[in-house]
Amino acid sequence: MMRGGSLPPTIKQRIRAEAHGKTPSVRRSTTAAALAAATAPSASPSVSGVAESDRAAAIAAAVRVGAARREMALAA
């Protein structure tokens, strides 16, 4: 696993950037960020009444949906 959730740019990102005279930046791994946020202890107890495990599961599901949408957009 890469440190800090950074990923190298995809080939498509690299080609697009070079076509416009720019350099591609690194990608951020939203999965790593979501997992870090979900596992980090919160400063205050949950006031919404939602269990922390349910919250973590919802975050993980949202990350998977977002990743799938990005993949579909790139494939189009």
N, CA and C atoms as an extended XYZ file, in Angstrom:
228
Properties=species:S:1:pos:R:3:atomname:S:1:resname:S:1:resid:I:1 pbc="F F F"
N         0.847       -1.178        0.000 N   MET     1
C         0.000        0.000        0.000 CA  MET     1
C         0.891        1.239        0.000 C   MET     1
N         0.489        2.227       -0.746 N   MET     2
C         1.290        3.440       -0.856 CA  MET     2
C         1.012        4.359        0.329 C   MET     2
N         1.987        5.149        0.677 N   ARG     3
C         1.849        6.055        1.817 CA  ARG     3
C         0.965        7.244        1.482 C   ARG     3
N         0.194        7.662        2.469 N   GLY     4
C        -0.588        8.876        2.337 CA  GLY     4
C        -1.732        8.798        1.348 C   GLY     4
N        -2.024        7.636        0.829 N   GLY     5
C        -3.123        7.507       -0.110 CA  GLY     5
C        -2.828        8.068       -1.490 C   GLY     5
N        -1.559        8.299       -1.824 N   SER     6
C        -1.206        8.835       -3.140 CA  SER     6
C        -1.000        7.702       -4.128 C   SER     6
N        -1.531        7.888       -5.319 N   LEU     7
C        -1.376        6.909       -6.382 CA  LEU     7
C        -0.766        7.609       -7.591 C   LEU     7
N        -0.011        6.884       -8.407 N   PRO     8
C         0.533        7.518       -9.610 CA  PRO     8
C        -0.600        7.829      -10.586 C   PRO     8
N        -0.403        8.781      -11.498 N   PRO     9
C        -1.462        9.103      -12.453 CA  PRO     9
C        -1.700        7.937      -13.405 C   PRO     9
N        -2.922        7.837      -13.892 N   THR    10
C        -3.232        6.789      -14.858 CA  THR    10
C        -2.638        7.172      -16.208 C   THR    10
N        -2.566        6.215      -17.108 N   ILE    11
C        -2.048        6.478      -18.452 CA  ILE    11
C        -2.907        7.544      -19.136 C   ILE    11
N        -4.230        7.427      -18.972 N   LYS    12
C        -5.139        8.389      -19.594 CA  LYS    12
C        -4.896        9.802      -19.051 C   LYS    12
N        -4.696        9.919      -17.738 N   GLN    13
C        -4.412       11.225      -17.143 CA  GLN    13
C        -3.090       11.776      -17.662 C   GLN    13
N        -2.095       10.911      -17.793 N   ARG    14
C        -0.779       11.340      -18.268 CA  ARG    14
C        -0.861       11.848      -19.709 C   ARG    14
N        -1.578       11.125      -20.563 N   ILE    15
C        -1.705       11.525      -21.969 CA  ILE    15
C        -2.440       12.853      -22.083 C   ILE    15
N        -3.540       12.999      -21.332 N   ARG    16
C        -4.301       14.255      -21.370 CA  ARG    16
C        -3.454       15.434      -20.899 C   ARG    16
N        -2.724       15.240      -19.822 N   ALA    17
C        -1.909       16.330      -19.282 CA  ALA    17
C        -0.813       16.726      -20.259 C   ALA    17
N        -0.135       15.740      -20.834 N   GLU    18
C         0.945       16.037      -21.763 CA  GLU    18
C         0.420       16.693      -23.034 C   GLU    18
N        -0.804       16.359      -23.443 N   ALA    19
C        -1.400       16.979      -24.627 CA  ALA    19
C        -1.647       18.466      -24.403 C   ALA    19
N        -1.837       18.855      -23.156 N   HIS    20
C        -2.087       20.252      -22.824 CA  HIS    20
C        -0.850       20.950      -22.257 C   HIS    20
N         0.304       20.302      -22.383 N   GLY    21
C         1.547       20.914      -21.936 CA  GLY    21
C         1.698       20.979      -20.428 C   GLY    21
N         1.039       20.086      -19.718 N   LYS    22
C         1.120       20.079      -18.259 CA  LYS    22
C         1.655       18.732      -17.792 C   LYS    22
N         1.954       18.661      -16.521 N   THR    23
C         2.388       17.388      -15.953 CA  THR    23
C         1.250       16.809      -15.127 C   THR    23
N         1.050       15.509      -15.189 N   PRO    24
C        -0.036       14.906      -14.416 CA  PRO    24
C         0.298       14.902      -12.930 C   PRO    24
N        -0.706       15.136      -12.112 N   SER    25
C        -0.495       15.110      -10.666 CA  SER    25
C        -0.805       13.715      -10.141 C   SER    25
N        -0.532       13.510       -8.886 N   VAL    26
C        -0.830       12.217       -8.283 CA  VAL    26
C        -2.314       12.120       -8.004 C   VAL    26
N        -2.815       10.895       -7.977 N   ARG    27
C        -4.209       10.659       -7.612 CA  ARG    27
C        -4.272       10.436       -6.117 C   ARG    27
N        -5.391       10.769       -5.529 N   ARG    28
C        -5.598       10.521       -4.105 CA  ARG    28
C        -6.465        9.287       -3.960 C   ARG    28
N        -6.067        8.409       -3.100 N   SER    29
C        -6.856        7.216       -2.832 CA  SER    29
C        -7.939        7.560       -1.824 C   SER    29
N        -9.181        7.635       -2.295 N   THR    30
C       -10.282        7.959       -1.390 CA  THR    30
C       -10.551        6.810       -0.433 C   THR    30
N       -10.202        5.606       -0.833 N   THR    31
C       -10.399        4.461        0.045 CA  THR    31
C        -9.519        4.590        1.278 C   THR    31
N        -8.258        4.947        1.084 N   ALA    32
C        -7.349        5.095        2.220 CA  ALA    32
C        -7.798        6.229        3.124 C   ALA    32
N        -8.252        7.324        2.531 N   ALA    33
C        -8.711        8.459        3.331 CA  ALA    33
C        -9.969        8.110        4.114 C   ALA    33
N       -10.883        7.387        3.476 N   ALA    34
C       -12.123        7.011        4.158 CA  ALA    34
C       -11.846        6.018        5.282 C   ALA    34
N       -10.944        5.084        5.029 N   LEU    35
C       -10.615        4.119        6.079 CA  LEU    35
C        -9.931        4.804        7.252 C   LEU    35
N        -9.070        5.762        6.965 N   ALA    36
C        -8.400        6.492        8.038 CA  ALA    36
C        -9.410        7.302        8.838 C   ALA    36
N       -10.359        7.913        8.153 N   ALA    37
C       -11.381        8.702        8.841 CA  ALA    37
C       -12.308        7.806        9.652 C   ALA    37
N       -12.604        6.634        9.112 N   ALA    38
C       -13.522        5.724        9.796 CA  ALA    38
C       -12.875        5.087       11.023 C   ALA    38
N       -11.568        4.873       10.979 N   THR    39
C       -10.898        4.218       12.099 CA  THR    39
C       -10.344        5.202       13.112 C   THR    39
N       -10.292        6.486       12.746 N   ALA    40
C        -9.771        7.489       13.680 CA  ALA    40
C       -10.764        7.695       14.822 C   ALA    40
N       -10.263        7.768       16.051 N   PRO    41
C       -11.184        7.994       17.171 CA  PRO    41
C       -11.766        9.397       17.095 C   PRO    41
N       -13.049        9.501       17.376 N   SER    42
C       -13.683       10.818       17.307 CA  SER    42
C       -13.484       11.553       18.620 C   SER    42
N       -13.455       12.882       18.531 N   ALA    43
C       -13.241       13.705       19.721 CA  ALA    43
C       -14.477       13.732       20.602 C   ALA    43
N       -15.650       13.612       19.995 N   SER    44
C       -16.881       13.632       20.775 CA  SER    44
C       -17.701       12.391       20.464 C   SER    44
N       -18.508       11.950       21.407 N   PRO    45
C       -19.331       10.774       21.146 CA  PRO    45
C       -20.371       11.072       20.071 C   PRO    45
N       -20.865       10.023       19.445 N   SER    46
C       -21.854       10.178       18.389 CA  SER    46
C       -23.148       10.736       18.959 C   SER    46
N       -23.588       11.859       18.424 N   VAL    47
C       -24.822       12.475       18.897 CA  VAL    47
C       -25.984       12.174       17.965 C   VAL    47
N       -25.701       11.611       16.808 N   SER    48
C       -26.764       11.340       15.852 CA  SER    48
C       -27.497       10.042       16.162 C   SER    48
N       -26.967        9.248       17.060 N   GLY    49
C       -27.608        7.983       17.389 CA  GLY    49
C       -27.219        6.855       16.456 C   GLY    49
N       -26.337        7.119       15.505 N   VAL    50
C       -25.897        6.099       14.564 CA  VAL    50
C       -24.633        5.457       15.115 C   VAL    50
N       -24.608        4.141       15.128 N   ALA    51
C       -23.443        3.424       15.640 CA  ALA    51
C       -22.235        3.692       14.753 C   ALA    51
N       -21.062        3.711       15.349 N   GLU    52
C       -19.832        3.979       14.601 CA  GLU    52
C       -19.600        2.924       13.521 C   GLU    52
N       -19.935        1.665       13.793 N   SER    53
C       -19.737        0.622       12.784 CA  SER    53
C       -20.657        0.847       11.587 C   SER    53
N       -21.888        1.318       11.840 N   ASP    54
C       -22.806        1.625       10.742 CA  ASP    54
C       -22.283        2.802        9.927 C   ASP    54
N       -21.732        3.777       10.619 N   ARG    55
C       -21.177        4.957        9.946 CA  ARG    55
C       -19.992        4.549        9.074 C   ARG    55
N       -19.122        3.709        9.603 N   ALA    56
C       -17.956        3.253        8.846 CA  ALA    56
C       -18.391        2.450        7.622 C   ALA    56
N       -19.412        1.618        7.780 N   ALA    57
C       -19.913        0.826        6.654 CA  ALA    57
C       -20.504        1.733        5.578 C   ALA    57
N       -21.200        2.777        5.994 N   ALA    58
C       -21.785        3.717        5.033 CA  ALA    58
C       -20.696        4.470        4.278 C   ALA    58
N       -19.646        4.855        4.973 N   ILE    59
C       -18.531        5.557        4.324 CA  ILE    59
C       -17.857        4.638        3.311 C   ILE    59
N       -17.616        3.396        3.700 N   ALA    60
C       -16.969        2.446        2.794 CA  ALA    60
C       -17.827        2.202        1.555 C   ALA    60
N       -19.144        2.097        1.742 N   ALA    61
C       -20.041        1.888        0.606 CA  ALA    61
C       -20.025        3.101       -0.321 C   ALA    61
N       -20.021        4.293        0.255 N   ALA    62
C       -19.991        5.512       -0.556 CA  ALA    62
C       -18.695        5.605       -1.352 C   ALA    62
N       -17.606        5.180       -0.754 N   VAL    63
C       -16.315        5.200       -1.450 CA  VAL    63
C       -16.345        4.240       -2.630 C   VAL    63
N       -16.916        3.054       -2.427 N   ARG    64
C       -17.000        2.078       -3.520 CA  ARG    64
C       -17.874        2.600       -4.656 C   ARG    64
N       -18.984        3.237       -4.324 N   VAL    65
C       -19.874        3.790       -5.348 CA  VAL    65
C       -19.159        4.891       -6.121 C   VAL    65
N       -18.452        5.766       -5.406 N   GLY    66
C       -17.724        6.843       -6.069 CA  GLY    66
C       -16.648        6.311       -7.000 C   GLY    66
N       -15.942        5.278       -6.554 N   ALA    67
C       -14.890        4.689       -7.387 CA  ALA    67
C       -15.491        4.056       -8.635 C   ALA    67
N       -16.617        3.383       -8.483 N   ALA    68
C       -17.272        2.757       -9.630 CA  ALA    68
C       -17.742        3.813      -10.627 C   ALA    68
N       -18.268        4.925      -10.131 N   ARG    69
C       -18.715        6.003      -11.025 CA  ARG    69
C       -17.545        6.596      -11.791 C   ARG    69
N       -16.416        6.793      -11.117 N   ARG    70
C       -15.244        7.341      -11.798 CA  ARG    70
C       -14.739        6.381      -12.870 C   ARG    70
N       -14.732        5.087      -12.571 N   GLU    71
C       -14.283        4.104      -13.554 CA  GLU    71
C       -15.197        4.097      -14.769 C   GLU    71
N       -16.507        4.198      -14.530 N   MET    72
C       -17.458        4.211      -15.637 CA  MET    72
C       -17.276        5.475      -16.483 C   MET    72
N       -17.006        6.604      -15.837 N   ALA    73
C       -16.803        7.852      -16.570 CA  ALA    73
C       -15.539        7.776      -17.420 C   ALA    73
N       -14.494        7.155      -16.888 N   LEU    74
C       -13.250        7.027      -17.644 CA  LEU    74
C       -13.407        6.054      -18.808 C   LEU    74
N       -14.250        5.037      -18.623 N   ALA    75
C       -14.449        4.040      -19.668 CA  ALA    75
C       -15.277        4.599      -20.823 C   ALA    75
N       -16.070        5.610      -20.536 N   ALA    76
C       -16.960        6.169      -21.583 CA  ALA    76
C       -16.205        6.974      -22.604 C   ALA    76
